[in-house]
Short mmCIF file of C-alpha atoms and ligand atoms in Angstrom, two decimals:
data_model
loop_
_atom_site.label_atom_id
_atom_site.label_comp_id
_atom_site.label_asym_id
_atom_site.label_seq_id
_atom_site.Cartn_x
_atom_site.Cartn_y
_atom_site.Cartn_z
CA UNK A 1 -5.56 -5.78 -5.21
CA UNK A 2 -7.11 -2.30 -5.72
CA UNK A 3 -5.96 -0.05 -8.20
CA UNK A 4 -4.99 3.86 -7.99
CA UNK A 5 -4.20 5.69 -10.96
CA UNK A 6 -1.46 8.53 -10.59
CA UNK A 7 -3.28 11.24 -10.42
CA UNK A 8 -5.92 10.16 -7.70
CA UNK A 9 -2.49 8.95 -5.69
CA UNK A 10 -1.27 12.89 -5.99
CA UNK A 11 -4.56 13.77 -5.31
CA UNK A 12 -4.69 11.87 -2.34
CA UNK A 13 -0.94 12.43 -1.09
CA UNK A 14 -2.13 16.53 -1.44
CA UNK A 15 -4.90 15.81 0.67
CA UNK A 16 -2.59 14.65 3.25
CA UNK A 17 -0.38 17.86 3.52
CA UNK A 18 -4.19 20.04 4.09
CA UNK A 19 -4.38 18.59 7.10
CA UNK A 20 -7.95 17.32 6.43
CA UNK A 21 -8.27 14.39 8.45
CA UNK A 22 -7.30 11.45 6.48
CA UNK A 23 -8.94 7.66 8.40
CA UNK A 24 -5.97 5.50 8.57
CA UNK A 25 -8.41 2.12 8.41
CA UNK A 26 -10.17 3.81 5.13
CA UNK A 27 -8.89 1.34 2.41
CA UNK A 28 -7.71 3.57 0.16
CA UNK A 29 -4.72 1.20 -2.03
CA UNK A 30 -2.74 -1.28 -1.34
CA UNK A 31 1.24 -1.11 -1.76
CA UNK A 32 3.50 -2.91 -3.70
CA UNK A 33 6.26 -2.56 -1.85
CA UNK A 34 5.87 -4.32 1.45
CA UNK A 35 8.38 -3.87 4.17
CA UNK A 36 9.74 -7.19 4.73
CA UNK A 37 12.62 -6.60 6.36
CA UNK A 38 11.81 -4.07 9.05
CA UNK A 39 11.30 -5.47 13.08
CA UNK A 40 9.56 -4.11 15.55
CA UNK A 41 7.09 -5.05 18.07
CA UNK A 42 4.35 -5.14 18.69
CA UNK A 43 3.06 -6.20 15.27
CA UNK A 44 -0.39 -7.65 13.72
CA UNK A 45 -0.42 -9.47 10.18
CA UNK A 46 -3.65 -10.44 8.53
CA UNK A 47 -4.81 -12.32 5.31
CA UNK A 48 -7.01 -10.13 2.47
CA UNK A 49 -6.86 -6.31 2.56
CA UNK A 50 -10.66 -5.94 2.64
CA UNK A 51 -10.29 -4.13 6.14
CA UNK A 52 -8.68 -2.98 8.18
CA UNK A 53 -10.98 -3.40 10.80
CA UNK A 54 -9.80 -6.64 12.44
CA UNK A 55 -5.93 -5.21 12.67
CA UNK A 56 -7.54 -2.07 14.37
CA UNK A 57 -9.46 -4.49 16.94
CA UNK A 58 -5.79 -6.14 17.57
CA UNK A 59 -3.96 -3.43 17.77
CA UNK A 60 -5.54 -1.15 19.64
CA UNK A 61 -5.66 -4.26 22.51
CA UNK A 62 -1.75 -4.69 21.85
CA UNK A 63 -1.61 -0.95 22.09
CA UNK A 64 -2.89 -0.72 25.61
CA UNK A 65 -0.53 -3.72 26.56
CA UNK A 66 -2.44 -6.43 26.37
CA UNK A 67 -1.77 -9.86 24.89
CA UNK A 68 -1.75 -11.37 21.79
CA UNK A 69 -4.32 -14.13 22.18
CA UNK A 70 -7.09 -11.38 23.17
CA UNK A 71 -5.65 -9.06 20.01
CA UNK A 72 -6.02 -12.63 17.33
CA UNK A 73 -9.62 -13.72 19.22
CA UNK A 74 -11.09 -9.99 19.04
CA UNK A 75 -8.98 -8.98 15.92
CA UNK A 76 -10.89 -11.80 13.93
CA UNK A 77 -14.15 -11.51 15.52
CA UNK A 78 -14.56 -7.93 13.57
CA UNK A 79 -14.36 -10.34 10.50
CA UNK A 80 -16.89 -12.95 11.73
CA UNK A 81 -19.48 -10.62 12.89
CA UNK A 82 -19.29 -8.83 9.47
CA UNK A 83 -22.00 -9.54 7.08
CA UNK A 84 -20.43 -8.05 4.10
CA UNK A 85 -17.86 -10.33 4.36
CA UNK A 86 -19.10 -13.49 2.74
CA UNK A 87 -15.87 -15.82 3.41
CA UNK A 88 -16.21 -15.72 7.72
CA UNK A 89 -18.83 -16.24 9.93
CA UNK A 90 -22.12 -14.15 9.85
CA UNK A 91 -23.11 -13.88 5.92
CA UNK A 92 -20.51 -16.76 5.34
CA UNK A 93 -21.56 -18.15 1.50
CA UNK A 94 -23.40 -21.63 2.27
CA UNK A 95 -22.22 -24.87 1.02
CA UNK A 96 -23.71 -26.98 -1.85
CA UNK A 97 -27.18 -27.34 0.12
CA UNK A 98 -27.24 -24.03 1.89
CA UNK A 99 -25.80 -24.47 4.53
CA UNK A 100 -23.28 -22.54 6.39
CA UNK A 101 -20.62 -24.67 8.08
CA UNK A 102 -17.65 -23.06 9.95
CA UNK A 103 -14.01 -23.83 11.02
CA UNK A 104 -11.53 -21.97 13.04
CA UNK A 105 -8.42 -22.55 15.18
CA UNK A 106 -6.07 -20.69 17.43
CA UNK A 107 -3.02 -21.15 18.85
CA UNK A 108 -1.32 -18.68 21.96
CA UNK A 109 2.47 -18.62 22.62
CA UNK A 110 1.45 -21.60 25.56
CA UNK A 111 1.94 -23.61 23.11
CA UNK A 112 -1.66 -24.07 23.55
CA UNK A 113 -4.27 -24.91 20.45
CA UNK A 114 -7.97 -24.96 20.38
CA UNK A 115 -10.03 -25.45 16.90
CA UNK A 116 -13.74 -26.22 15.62
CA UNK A 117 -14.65 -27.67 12.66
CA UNK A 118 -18.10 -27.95 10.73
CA UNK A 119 -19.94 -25.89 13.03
CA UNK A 120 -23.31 -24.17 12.31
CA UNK A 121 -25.35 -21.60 13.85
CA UNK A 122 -22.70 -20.67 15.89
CA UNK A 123 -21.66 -16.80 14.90
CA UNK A 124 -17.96 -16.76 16.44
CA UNK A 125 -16.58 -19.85 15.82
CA UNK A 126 -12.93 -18.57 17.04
CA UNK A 127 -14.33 -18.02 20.38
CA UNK A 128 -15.19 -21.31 20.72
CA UNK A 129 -12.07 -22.76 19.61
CA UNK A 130 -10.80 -20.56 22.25
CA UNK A 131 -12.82 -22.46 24.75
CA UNK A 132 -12.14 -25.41 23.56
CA UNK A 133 -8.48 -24.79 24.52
CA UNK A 134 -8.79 -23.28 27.48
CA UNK A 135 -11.72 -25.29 28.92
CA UNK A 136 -10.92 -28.65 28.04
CA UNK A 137 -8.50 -31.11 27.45
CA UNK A 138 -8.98 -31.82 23.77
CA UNK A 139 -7.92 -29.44 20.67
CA UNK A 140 -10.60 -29.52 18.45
CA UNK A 141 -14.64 -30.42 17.95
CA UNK A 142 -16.35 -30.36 15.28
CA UNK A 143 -20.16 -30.74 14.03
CA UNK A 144 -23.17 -30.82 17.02
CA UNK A 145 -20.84 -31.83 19.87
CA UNK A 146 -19.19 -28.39 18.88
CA UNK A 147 -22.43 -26.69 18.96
CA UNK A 148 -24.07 -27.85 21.62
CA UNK A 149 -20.35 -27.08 23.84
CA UNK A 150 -20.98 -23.74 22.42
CA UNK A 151 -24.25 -23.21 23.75
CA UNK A 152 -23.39 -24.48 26.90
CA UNK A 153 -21.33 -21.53 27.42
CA UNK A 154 -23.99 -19.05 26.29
CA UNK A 155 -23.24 -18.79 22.69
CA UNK A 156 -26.71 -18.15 20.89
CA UNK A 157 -27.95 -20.16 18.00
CA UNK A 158 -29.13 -18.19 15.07
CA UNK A 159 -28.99 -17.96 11.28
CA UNK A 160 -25.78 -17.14 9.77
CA UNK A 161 -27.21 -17.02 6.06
CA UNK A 162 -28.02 -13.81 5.06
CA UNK A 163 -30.17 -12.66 2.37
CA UNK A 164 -27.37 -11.34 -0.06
CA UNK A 165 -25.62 -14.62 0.65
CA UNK A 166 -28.74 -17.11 0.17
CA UNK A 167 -29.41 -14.94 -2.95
CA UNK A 168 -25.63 -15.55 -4.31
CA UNK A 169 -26.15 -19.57 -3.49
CA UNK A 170 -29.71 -19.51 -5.49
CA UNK A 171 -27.85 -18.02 -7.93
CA UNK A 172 -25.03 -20.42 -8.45
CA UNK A 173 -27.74 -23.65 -8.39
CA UNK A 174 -29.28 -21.94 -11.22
CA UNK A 175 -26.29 -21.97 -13.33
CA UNK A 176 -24.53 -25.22 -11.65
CA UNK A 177 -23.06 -26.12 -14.99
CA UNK A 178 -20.76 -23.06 -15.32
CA UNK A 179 -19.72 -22.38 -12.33
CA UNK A 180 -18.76 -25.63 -10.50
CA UNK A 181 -15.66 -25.65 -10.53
CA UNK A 182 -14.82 -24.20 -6.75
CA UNK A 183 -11.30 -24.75 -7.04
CA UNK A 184 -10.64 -22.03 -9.43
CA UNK A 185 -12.83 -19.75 -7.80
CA UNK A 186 -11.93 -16.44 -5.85
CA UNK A 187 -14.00 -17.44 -3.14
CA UNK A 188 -11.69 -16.08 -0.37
CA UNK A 189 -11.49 -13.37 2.19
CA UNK A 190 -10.66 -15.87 5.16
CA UNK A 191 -8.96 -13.76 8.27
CA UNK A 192 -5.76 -15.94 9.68
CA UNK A 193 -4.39 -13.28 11.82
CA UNK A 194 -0.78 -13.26 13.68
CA UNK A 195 0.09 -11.23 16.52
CA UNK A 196 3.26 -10.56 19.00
CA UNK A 197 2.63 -8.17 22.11
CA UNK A 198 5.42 -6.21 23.86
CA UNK A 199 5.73 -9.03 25.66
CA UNK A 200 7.14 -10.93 22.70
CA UNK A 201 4.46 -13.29 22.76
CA UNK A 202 3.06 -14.79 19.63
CA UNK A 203 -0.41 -16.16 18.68
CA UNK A 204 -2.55 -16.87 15.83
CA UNK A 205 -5.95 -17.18 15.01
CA UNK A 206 -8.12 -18.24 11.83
CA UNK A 207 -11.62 -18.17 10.77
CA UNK A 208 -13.37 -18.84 8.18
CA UNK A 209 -17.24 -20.63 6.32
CA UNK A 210 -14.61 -21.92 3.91
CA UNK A 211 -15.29 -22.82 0.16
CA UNK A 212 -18.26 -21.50 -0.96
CA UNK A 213 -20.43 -24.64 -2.52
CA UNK A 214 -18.24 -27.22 -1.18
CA UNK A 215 -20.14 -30.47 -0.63
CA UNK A 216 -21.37 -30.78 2.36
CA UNK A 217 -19.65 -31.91 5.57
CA UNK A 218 -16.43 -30.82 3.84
CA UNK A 219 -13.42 -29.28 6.34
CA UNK A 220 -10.62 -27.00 5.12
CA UNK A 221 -6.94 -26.28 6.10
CA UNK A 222 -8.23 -23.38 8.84
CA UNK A 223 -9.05 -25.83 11.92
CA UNK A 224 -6.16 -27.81 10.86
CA UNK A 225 -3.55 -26.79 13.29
CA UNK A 226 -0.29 -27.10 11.39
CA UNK A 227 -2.16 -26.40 8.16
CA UNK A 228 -4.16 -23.61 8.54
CA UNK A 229 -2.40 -22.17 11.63
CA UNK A 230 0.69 -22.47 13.60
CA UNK A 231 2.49 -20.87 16.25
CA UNK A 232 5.93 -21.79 18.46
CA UNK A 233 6.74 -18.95 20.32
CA UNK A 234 10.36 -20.15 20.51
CA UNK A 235 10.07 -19.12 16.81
CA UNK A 236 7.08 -17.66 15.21
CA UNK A 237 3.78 -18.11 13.30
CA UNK A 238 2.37 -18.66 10.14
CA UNK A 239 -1.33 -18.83 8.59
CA UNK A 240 -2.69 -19.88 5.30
CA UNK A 241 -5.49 -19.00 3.00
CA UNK A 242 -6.22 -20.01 -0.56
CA UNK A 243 -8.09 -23.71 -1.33
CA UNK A 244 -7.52 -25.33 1.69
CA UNK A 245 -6.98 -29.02 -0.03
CA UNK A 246 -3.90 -27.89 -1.54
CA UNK A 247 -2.73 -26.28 2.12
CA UNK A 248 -3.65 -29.32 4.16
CA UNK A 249 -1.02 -31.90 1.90
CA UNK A 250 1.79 -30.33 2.94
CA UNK A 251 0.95 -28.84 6.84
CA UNK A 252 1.87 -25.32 5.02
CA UNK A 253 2.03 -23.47 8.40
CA UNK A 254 3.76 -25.95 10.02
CA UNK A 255 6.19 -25.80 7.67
CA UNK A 256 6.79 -22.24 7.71
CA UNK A 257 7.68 -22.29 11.42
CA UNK A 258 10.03 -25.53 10.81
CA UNK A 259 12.04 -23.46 8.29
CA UNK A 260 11.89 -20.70 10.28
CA UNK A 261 13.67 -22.67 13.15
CA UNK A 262 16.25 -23.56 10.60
CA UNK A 263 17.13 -20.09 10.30
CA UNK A 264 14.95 -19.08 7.28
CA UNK A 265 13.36 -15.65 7.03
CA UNK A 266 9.53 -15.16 7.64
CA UNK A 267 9.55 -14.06 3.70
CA UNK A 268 11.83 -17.11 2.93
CA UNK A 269 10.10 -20.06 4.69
CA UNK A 270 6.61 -18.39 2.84
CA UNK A 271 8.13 -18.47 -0.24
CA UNK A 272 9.65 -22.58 0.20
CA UNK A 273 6.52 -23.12 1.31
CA UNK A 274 4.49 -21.98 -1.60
CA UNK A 275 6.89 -23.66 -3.60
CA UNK A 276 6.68 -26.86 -2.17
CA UNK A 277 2.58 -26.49 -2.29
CA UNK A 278 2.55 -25.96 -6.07
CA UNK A 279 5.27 -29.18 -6.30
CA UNK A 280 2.75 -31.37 -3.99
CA UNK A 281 -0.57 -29.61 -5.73
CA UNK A 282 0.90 -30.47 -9.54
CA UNK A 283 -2.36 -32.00 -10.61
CA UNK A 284 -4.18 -29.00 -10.13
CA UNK A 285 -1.83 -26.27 -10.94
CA UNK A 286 -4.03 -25.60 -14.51
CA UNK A 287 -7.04 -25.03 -12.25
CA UNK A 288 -5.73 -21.82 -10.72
CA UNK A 289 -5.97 -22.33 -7.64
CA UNK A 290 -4.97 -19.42 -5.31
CA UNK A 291 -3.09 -20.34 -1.42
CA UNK A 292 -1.05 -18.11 0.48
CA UNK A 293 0.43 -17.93 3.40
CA UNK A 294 1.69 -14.58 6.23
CA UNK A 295 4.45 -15.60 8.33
CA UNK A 296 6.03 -13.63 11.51
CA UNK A 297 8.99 -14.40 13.59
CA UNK A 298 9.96 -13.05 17.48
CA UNK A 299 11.73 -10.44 15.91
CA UNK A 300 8.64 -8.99 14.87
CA UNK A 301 9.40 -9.54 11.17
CA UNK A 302 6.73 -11.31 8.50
CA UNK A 303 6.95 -12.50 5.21
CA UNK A 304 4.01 -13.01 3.12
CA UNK A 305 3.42 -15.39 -0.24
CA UNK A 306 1.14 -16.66 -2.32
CA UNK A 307 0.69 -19.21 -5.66
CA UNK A 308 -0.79 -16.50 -7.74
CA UNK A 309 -1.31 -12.74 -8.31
CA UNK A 310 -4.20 -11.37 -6.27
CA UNK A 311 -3.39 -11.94 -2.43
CA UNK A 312 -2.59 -8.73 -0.31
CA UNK A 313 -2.58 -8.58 3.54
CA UNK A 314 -3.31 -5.75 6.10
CA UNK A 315 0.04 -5.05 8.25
CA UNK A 316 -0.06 -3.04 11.79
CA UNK A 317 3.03 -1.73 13.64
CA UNK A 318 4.32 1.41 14.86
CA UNK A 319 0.95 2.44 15.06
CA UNK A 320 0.04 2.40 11.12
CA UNK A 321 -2.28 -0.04 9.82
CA UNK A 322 -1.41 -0.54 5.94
CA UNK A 323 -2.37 -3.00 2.95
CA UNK A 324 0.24 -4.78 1.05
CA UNK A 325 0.10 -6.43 -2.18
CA UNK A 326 2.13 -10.13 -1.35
CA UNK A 327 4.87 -11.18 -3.83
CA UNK A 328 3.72 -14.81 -6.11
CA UNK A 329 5.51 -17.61 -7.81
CA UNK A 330 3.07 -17.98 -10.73
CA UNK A 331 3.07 -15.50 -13.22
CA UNK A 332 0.17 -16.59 -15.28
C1 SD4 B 1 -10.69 -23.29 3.13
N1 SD4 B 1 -8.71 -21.96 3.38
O1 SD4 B 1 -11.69 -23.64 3.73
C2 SD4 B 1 -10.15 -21.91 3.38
C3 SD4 B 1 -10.73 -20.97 2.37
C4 SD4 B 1 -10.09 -19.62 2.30
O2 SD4 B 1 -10.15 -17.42 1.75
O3 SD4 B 1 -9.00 -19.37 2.72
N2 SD4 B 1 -10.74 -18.65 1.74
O4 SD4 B 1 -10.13 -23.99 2.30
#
């Protein structure tokens, strides 16, 4: 996504042999060249290389041996809590009234799934979904049953929409007739995050305030389990981003882990997935829509794909944290 000319790269790669400290979550570029065939494990994959902060969070749990579900749950709570990012929780962008509404879900290598949908004032939404699993018997809840289950277990209600973001949504009322057209917008910034612990354990989690100015009471692919998120630990994980609509006809995660189970590749089943998105999605192909999807199998290798130009994700193992730009199957 970002762009470094030659000269600031030698720059940079000089500044590296002075020995003057050099912060490995500073987002400095992102690379083309993503290693998609290495394995090793432990191993963190996450949607949008706007920072690094989440994979940091996870790893640095999976570093000290714990387990994947805390690294997803904590790893995607950076992003939440974040008001600069305007695509997750606090300082989400609003809907067409205002309004932020959330969705999440998260899976553990249990086989267990937990997700909320539509729910407001709530600041960590994945936290709840994570209650949701482990404290009852049901997988998701959406709207005020959501919140007030939240608040039962201490959550605190407050107001996710931040100046900058109310500003942004006064903004696009004014000037409705150009920009309504959501679907083509670059709206994103959504954290689905994968990780397997040295135990070889796999979970997933995603978060997100969705669209921005989607019409209200509108749900996306994130608290969709099979669309937004999936995990099998017999096999792997995948997560989505992108316009949620086009995710949600064909259960892109889900899919991903089914091909992955028939001996695909993490990279592979991405890339038949994407493919089989745009084939479902043919409508709306003109619109330019952007989905993607990050994939990761027990072996500790991912794949990563997406419709169009523009997606990257943030990669941790070995103890690096890196950006990658993600191969695309429209060149438009
Ligand atoms: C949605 N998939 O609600 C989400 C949006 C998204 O980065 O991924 N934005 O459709």
């Amino acid at each position: 996504m970002s762009h470094i000319s030659r000269r600031k790269f030698i720059k940079f790669t000089a500044l590296l042999g002075t020995g003057i400290p050099v912060l490995s979550h500073l987002k400095l570029f992102s690379k083309t060249v993503s290693p998609l065939t290495e394995s090793s494990i432990p191993v963190v994959i996450a949607t949008w290389d706007r920072d690094r902060k989440p994979n940091l969070k996870a790893w640095e749990i999976l570093e000290k041996g714990g387990n994947s579900l805390d690294a997803v749950e904590q790893g995607v709570r950076v992003a939440e809590d974040d008001p600069e990012n305007n695509s997750v929780g606090y300082g989400g962008l609003p809907d067409e009234n205002g309004i932020v509404t959330l969705d999440a879900s998260i899976m553990d290598w249990r086989g267990r799934a937990g997700a909320v949908a539509y729910l407001q004032n709530i600041r960590n939404p994945i936290s709840v979904a994570r209650l949701v699993m482990e404290k009852t018997k049901h997988v998701m809840l959406a709207g005020e049953g959501a919140k007030k289950f939240a608040l039962a277990y201490g959550f605190k209600e407050e107001n996710l929409l931040t100046e900058k973001s109310r500003e942004a949504w006064i903004k696009w009322k004014e000037g409705l007739s150009k920009e309504d057209n959501w679907i083509g917008s670059d709206s994103h910034d959504t954290i689905t995050m994968l990780a397997i612990d040295k135990y070889g354990n796999i979970s997933g989690a995603c978060t997100t305030s969705g669209l921005r100015w989607k019409i209200h009471g509108r749900v996306g692919d994130s608290p969709i389990i099979g669309a937004g998120l999936y995990v099998d630990n017999e096999v792997g994980a995948a997560g989505a981003t992108g316009v949620g609509e086009t995710i949600m006809r064909v259960l892109g995660s889900f899919l991903i882990v089914e091909k992955m189970r028939d001996g695909y590749s993490p990279q592979e089943a991405c890339e038949y997935a994407v493919r089989r998105l745009i084939e479902k999605n043919k409508n709306i192909v003109k619109e330019k829509f952007q989905a993607a999807f990050i994939a990761l199998n027990k072996k500790g290798e991912i794949g990563a794909y997406s419709v169009r130009e523009g997606f990257d994700y943030v990669l941790s193992r070995n103890g690096k944290t890196e950006g990658f730009k993600s191969k695309y199957e429209l060149k438009d």
